Every structure is written in structure tokens, then in C-alpha cells.
mmCIF file of C-alpha atoms in Angstrom:
data_model
loop_
_atom_site.group_PDB
_atom_site.id
_atom_site.type_symbol
_atom_site.label_atom_id
_atom_site.label_comp_id
_atom_site.label_asym_id
_atom_site.label_seq_id
_atom_site.Cartn_x
_atom_site.Cartn_y
_atom_site.Cartn_z
ATOM 1 C CA MET R 1 30.539 3.396 -3.013
ATOM 2 C CA PRO R 2 28.934 0.535 -0.433
ATOM 3 C CA PRO R 3 27.502 -2.131 -2.204
ATOM 4 C CA ALA R 4 23.281 -1.128 -1.660
ATOM 5 C CA GLU R 5 24.086 1.548 -3.820
ATOM 6 C CA PRO R 6 24.504 0.066 -7.528
ATOM 7 C CA ALA R 7 21.123 -2.058 -6.208
ATOM 8 C CA ARG R 8 19.019 0.769 -5.351
ATOM 9 C CA SER R 9 20.826 2.443 -8.591
ATOM 10 C CA ASP R 10 19.693 -0.476 -10.717
ATOM 11 C CA TYR R 11 16.404 0.402 -9.169
ATOM 12 C CA ALA R 12 16.045 3.479 -9.756
ATOM 13 C CA ALA R 13 16.371 2.313 -13.061
ATOM 14 C CA GLN R 14 14.181 -0.380 -13.486
ATOM 15 C CA VAL R 15 11.155 2.571 -11.982
ATOM 16 C CA ARG R 16 12.393 4.871 -14.679
ATOM 17 C CA ALA R 17 11.707 2.110 -17.215
ATOM 18 C CA GLN R 18 8.536 1.157 -15.999
ATOM 19 C CA LEU R 19 7.205 4.741 -15.637
ATOM 20 C CA ARG R 20 8.349 5.706 -19.349
ATOM 21 C CA ALA R 21 6.497 1.753 -20.941
ATOM 22 C CA LEU R 22 3.280 3.341 -19.627
ATOM 23 C CA GLY R 23 3.450 6.617 -20.690
ATOM 24 C CA ILE R 24 4.033 8.180 -17.183
ATOM 25 C CA PRO R 25 6.142 11.426 -16.751
ATOM 26 C CA GLU R 26 9.353 10.425 -14.871
ATOM 27 C CA ARG R 27 8.085 14.499 -13.167
ATOM 28 C CA LEU R 28 4.895 13.148 -11.701
ATOM 29 C CA PRO R 29 6.528 11.508 -8.869
ATOM 30 C CA ALA R 30 8.258 14.664 -7.693
ATOM 31 C CA GLN R 31 5.040 16.780 -8.260
ATOM 32 C CA ARG R 32 3.435 15.120 -6.133
ATOM 33 C CA ARG R 33 6.235 14.051 -3.210
ATOM 34 C CA LEU R 34 6.057 10.552 -3.361
ATOM 35 C CA PRO R 35 9.056 8.968 -2.328
ATOM 36 C CA LEU R 36 10.711 6.002 -4.551
ATOM 37 C CA CYS R 37 9.444 2.921 -2.549
ATOM 38 C CA VAL R 38 12.231 0.569 -2.463
ATOM 39 C CA GLN R 39 10.684 -2.773 -2.880
ATOM 40 C CA ALA R 40 11.414 -5.588 -0.155
ATOM 41 C CA GLN R 41 14.652 -8.167 0.059
ATOM 42 C CA ARG R 42 13.423 -9.927 3.010
ATOM 43 C CA LEU R 43 8.939 -11.672 2.854
ATOM 44 C CA VAL R 44 7.643 -13.651 5.247
ATOM 45 C CA PRO R 45 3.948 -15.303 3.993
ATOM 46 C CA VAL R 46 1.237 -14.311 7.031
ATOM 47 C CA GLY R 47 -1.640 -15.588 4.844
ATOM 48 C CA LEU R 48 -4.032 -16.090 2.463
ATOM 49 C CA GLY R 49 -5.643 -12.647 1.575
ATOM 50 C CA THR R 50 -9.169 -12.228 -0.079
ATOM 51 C CA ASP R 51 -8.449 -13.537 -3.009
ATOM 52 C CA GLY R 52 -6.976 -16.772 -1.651
ATOM 53 C CA ARG R 53 -3.257 -16.020 -2.603
ATOM 54 C CA ASP R 54 -0.738 -16.491 -0.079
ATOM 55 C CA LYS R 55 -0.009 -12.845 1.060
ATOM 56 C CA LEU R 56 3.941 -11.457 1.728
ATOM 57 C CA LEU R 57 5.440 -8.573 4.617
ATOM 58 C CA THR R 58 8.509 -7.990 5.742
ATOM 59 C CA PRO R 59 8.813 -9.940 9.022
ATOM 60 C CA ALA R 60 8.618 -6.595 11.481
ATOM 61 C CA ALA R 61 4.881 -5.644 9.517
ATOM 62 C CA ALA R 62 4.095 -9.433 9.492
ATOM 63 C CA ARG R 63 4.649 -10.122 13.097
ATOM 64 C CA ALA R 64 2.818 -6.694 14.023
ATOM 65 C CA TRP R 65 0.575 -7.439 11.212
ATOM 66 C CA LEU R 66 -0.269 -11.013 12.862
ATOM 67 C CA ALA R 67 -0.849 -9.094 15.948
ATOM 68 C CA MET R 68 -3.635 -6.686 15.274
ATOM 69 C CA ARG R 69 -5.216 -9.119 13.741
ATOM 70 C CA HIS R 70 -5.907 -11.303 16.983
ATOM 71 C CA HIS R 71 -5.969 -7.796 19.271
ATOM 72 C CA ALA R 72 -8.831 -7.288 16.404
ATOM 73 C CA GLN R 73 -10.582 -10.448 16.245
ATOM 74 C CA SER R 74 -10.441 -11.309 20.546
ATOM 75 C CA GLY R 75 -12.711 -7.830 20.208
ATOM 76 C CA GLY R 76 -14.535 -9.146 17.770
ATOM 77 C CA VAL R 77 -13.411 -7.344 14.573
ATOM 78 C CA ALA R 78 -12.524 -9.426 11.784
ATOM 79 C CA LEU R 79 -10.357 -7.433 9.824
ATOM 80 C CA LEU R 80 -9.443 -9.211 6.322
ATOM 81 C CA LEU R 81 -6.168 -8.825 4.310
ATOM 82 C CA VAL R 82 -6.691 -7.672 0.866
ATOM 83 C CA SER R 83 -3.299 -6.773 -0.050
ATOM 84 C CA ALA R 84 -0.062 -6.761 0.951
ATOM 85 C CA PHE R 85 3.639 -6.562 -0.619
ATOM 86 C CA ARG R 86 2.918 -5.982 -4.808
ATOM 87 C CA SER R 87 6.211 -5.845 -6.740
ATOM 88 C CA ILE R 88 7.083 -2.789 -9.714
ATOM 89 C CA GLU R 89 6.076 -5.337 -12.154
ATOM 90 C CA PHE R 90 2.916 -6.299 -10.905
ATOM 91 C CA GLN R 91 1.971 -3.162 -9.886
ATOM 92 C CA ALA R 92 2.822 -2.252 -13.271
ATOM 93 C CA ALA R 93 0.614 -4.490 -14.433
ATOM 94 C CA LEU R 94 -2.620 -3.316 -12.733
ATOM 95 C CA ILE R 95 -2.029 0.018 -14.153
ATOM 96 C CA ARG R 96 -1.554 -1.703 -17.918
ATOM 97 C CA ALA R 97 -4.611 -3.950 -17.260
ATOM 98 C CA LYS R 98 -6.607 -0.835 -16.107
ATOM 99 C CA LEU R 99 -4.921 1.072 -19.066
ATOM 100 C CA ASP R 100 -6.246 -2.007 -21.604
ATOM 101 C CA ARG R 101 -9.672 -1.502 -19.979
ATOM 102 C CA GLY R 102 -9.726 2.232 -21.640
ATOM 103 C CA GLY R 103 -8.890 4.351 -18.164
ATOM 104 C CA VAL R 104 -7.813 7.313 -18.117
ATOM 105 C CA LEU R 105 -4.124 6.954 -16.875
ATOM 106 C CA GLU R 106 -4.269 10.685 -14.372
ATOM 107 C CA GLN R 107 -7.358 8.460 -12.749
ATOM 108 C CA ILE R 108 -5.988 5.624 -12.474
ATOM 109 C CA LEU R 109 -3.181 7.450 -10.971
ATOM 110 C CA GLN R 110 -5.505 8.763 -8.021
ATOM 111 C CA VAL R 111 -6.185 5.094 -6.849
ATOM 112 C CA ASN R 112 -2.706 3.329 -7.679
ATOM 113 C CA ALA R 113 0.761 4.771 -7.108
ATOM 114 C CA PRO R 114 3.482 4.429 -10.217
ATOM 115 C CA PRO R 115 5.459 1.002 -10.026
ATOM 116 C CA GLY R 116 8.427 2.126 -7.596
ATOM 117 C CA TYR R 117 6.492 4.541 -5.403
ATOM 118 C CA SER R 118 3.606 1.928 -3.809
ATOM 119 C CA GLU R 119 3.952 1.878 -0.154
ATOM 120 C CA HIS R 120 3.204 -1.985 -1.349
ATOM 121 C CA HIS R 121 6.820 -2.495 -2.769
ATOM 122 C CA THR R 122 7.842 -2.083 1.176
ATOM 123 C CA GLY R 123 6.454 -5.471 2.312
ATOM 124 C CA GLN R 124 5.017 -3.033 5.003
ATOM 125 C CA ALA R 125 1.161 -2.295 3.415
ATOM 126 C CA VAL R 126 -1.357 -3.483 3.810
ATOM 127 C CA ASP R 127 -5.014 -3.119 2.559
ATOM 128 C CA ILE R 128 -7.654 -3.908 5.038
ATOM 129 C CA GLY R 129 -11.358 -5.958 4.411
ATOM 130 C CA THR R 130 -13.900 -6.338 6.392
ATOM 131 C CA PRO R 131 -17.229 -9.258 6.297
ATOM 132 C CA GLY R 132 -20.150 -7.328 4.615
ATOM 133 C CA CYS R 133 -17.804 -4.111 3.023
ATOM 134 C CA ALA R 134 -16.516 -4.962 -0.655
ATOM 135 C CA ALA R 135 -13.270 -4.602 -1.116
ATOM 136 C CA LEU R 136 -11.247 -1.030 -1.314
ATOM 137 C CA ASP R 137 -14.477 0.736 -1.543
ATOM 138 C CA ASP R 138 -14.967 4.363 0.902
ATOM 139 C CA ALA R 139 -17.783 2.345 2.583
ATOM 140 C CA PHE R 140 -14.798 0.282 5.011
ATOM 141 C CA ASP R 141 -14.478 3.694 7.073
ATOM 142 C CA THR R 142 -18.391 3.115 8.405
ATOM 143 C CA THR R 143 -17.086 -0.469 9.509
ATOM 144 C CA ALA R 144 -16.902 -1.656 12.994
ATOM 145 C CA ALA R 145 -12.959 -2.161 11.448
ATOM 146 C CA PHE R 146 -12.264 1.104 10.357
ATOM 147 C CA ARG R 147 -13.532 2.315 13.755
ATOM 148 C CA TRP R 148 -11.360 -0.259 15.743
ATOM 149 C CA LEU R 149 -8.227 0.741 13.557
ATOM 150 C CA GLN R 150 -8.079 4.004 13.916
ATOM 151 C CA ARG R 151 -8.736 3.456 18.034
ATOM 152 C CA HIS R 152 -6.004 0.667 17.831
ATOM 153 C CA ALA R 153 -3.741 0.793 14.543
ATOM 154 C CA ALA R 154 -0.779 2.806 15.701
ATOM 155 C CA GLY R 155 -0.440 1.134 18.548
ATOM 156 C CA HIS R 156 0.864 -1.721 16.783
ATOM 157 C CA GLY R 157 2.884 0.262 14.415
ATOM 158 C CA PHE R 158 0.035 0.722 11.497
ATOM 159 C CA ARG R 159 -0.799 4.415 10.558
ATOM 160 C CA LEU R 160 -3.321 5.523 7.902
ATOM 161 C CA SER R 161 -1.766 6.285 4.828
ATOM 162 C CA TYR R 162 -3.553 8.440 2.481
ATOM 163 C CA PRO R 163 -6.573 10.028 4.420
ATOM 164 C CA ARG R 164 -8.990 13.037 3.135
ATOM 165 C CA GLY R 165 -6.889 15.493 1.270
ATOM 166 C CA ASN R 166 -3.617 14.362 1.570
ATOM 167 C CA PRO R 167 -0.992 15.502 -0.406
ATOM 168 C CA GLN R 168 0.438 12.854 -2.389
ATOM 169 C CA GLY R 169 -2.995 13.500 -4.563
ATOM 170 C CA PHE R 170 -4.567 10.273 -3.946
ATOM 171 C CA CYS R 171 -8.237 9.166 -3.474
ATOM 172 C CA TYR R 172 -9.607 8.612 0.378
ATOM 173 C CA GLU R 173 -7.950 5.289 1.199
ATOM 174 C CA PRO R 174 -9.444 4.125 4.352
ATOM 175 C CA TRP R 175 -8.134 0.878 3.784
ATOM 176 C CA HIS R 176 -4.636 1.848 3.820
ATOM 177 C CA TRP R 177 -2.552 1.273 6.487
ATOM 178 C CA ARG R 178 1.237 1.445 6.475
ATOM 179 C CA TYR R 179 3.184 -0.396 9.231
ATOM 180 C CA VAL R 180 5.569 2.456 10.128
ATOM 181 C CA GLY R 181 6.655 0.464 13.948
ATOM 182 C CA ALA R 182 6.372 1.759 17.920
ATOM 183 C CA GLY R 183 5.168 5.027 18.337
ATOM 184 C CA ALA R 184 3.251 5.011 15.429
ATOM 185 C CA ARG R 185 0.801 8.202 15.413
ATOM 186 C CA ALA R 186 -3.133 7.512 13.424
ATOM 187 C CA THR R 187 -4.030 9.663 11.160
ATOM 188 C CA ALA R 188 -8.236 9.877 10.361
#
């Protein structure tokens, strides 16, 4: 058996344990066609996010993000990094905090992926904001930043992950973009 297999098996077991601890049915990811998102092992800092914390991405995604942000800035568009890499433990804590505040699990899972199924685990997903627009708000799609991303993100290897009516059952997230490499196709 290749060395990577036991690590993947251990990761899947961790994910199942997190799902059980949160009361998320193990069948839910398959029902919603959510792929398992393995945590990135090699991450590099890409600067502070809007929360004042350093954000991390994989080296390729980091280079692409920094180039895309610079390209936008040179065109007068500010792209702010709201969120990047998240561990499965961090994802579980986000969901747990919402449950502790009285949130309904089904509604929470329309906004937050179950632990193990968030593109943020890959170190290749970014949540993007812009000045004058509240973070993680649908109104982001009315901004110059969103229009810029629609035109230019694919050229930097990024695609919109969750357009309206996405098959994964997530709410529309105009701010969430994933690095998929050269030749990315924009979705909007």
C-alpha cells in the first residue's frame, strides 16, 4: 500500500469523528455530492486577512492569489482576503459556535461545509471582500471587485465555486473562489 493511503484513511476517520460530534449524518456529504477535501500539508503565508490574522494558501494558490490581487489593484480594484485555509478542527468549531448560538444544523450547512468537505481545507480557496461591502454578503456581486473577478479570475486560475443554484446545496457565495490552476473556467 502506498504511504499516502494510511494518511488518507486516518483523515477520513478524523472527518467521520467530527461529523458524529456535530450530529451531521455521515450520508449527508454523498447526498449533496460533496467531495472529501483533504487538508493541505504545505502552506505559505499570503498576508493579513480582514480579521487581522495571517492567511495561508498552498504555494501555487498563494502565487496566483498575490498575482491576481496585484492585477486587480493595478486596475483600481481592491480585493481583500477574508478567509483562506481552514483546518477541519477550525471548520468544526465554526459550526459548533453557530449551533451553540441556537442555529439550526440544516441552515448552517447551507452556509458552512461539513468538516472535511470545505474547499478551504485544500489551501486553495479564498473568500474575497472589497472595501465598502460587508464581508460574506451577497451584495458582493454588485461590486466592481466581483465584476473584475468575473472577467479576470479564470486567467489567474480561479473559479467561482458556488453560483446560484449550485448542485452542492450551498447558498450563493459570490465571494468564494477556488484556485484550480491554469485554464480555469469562470462560473457566474
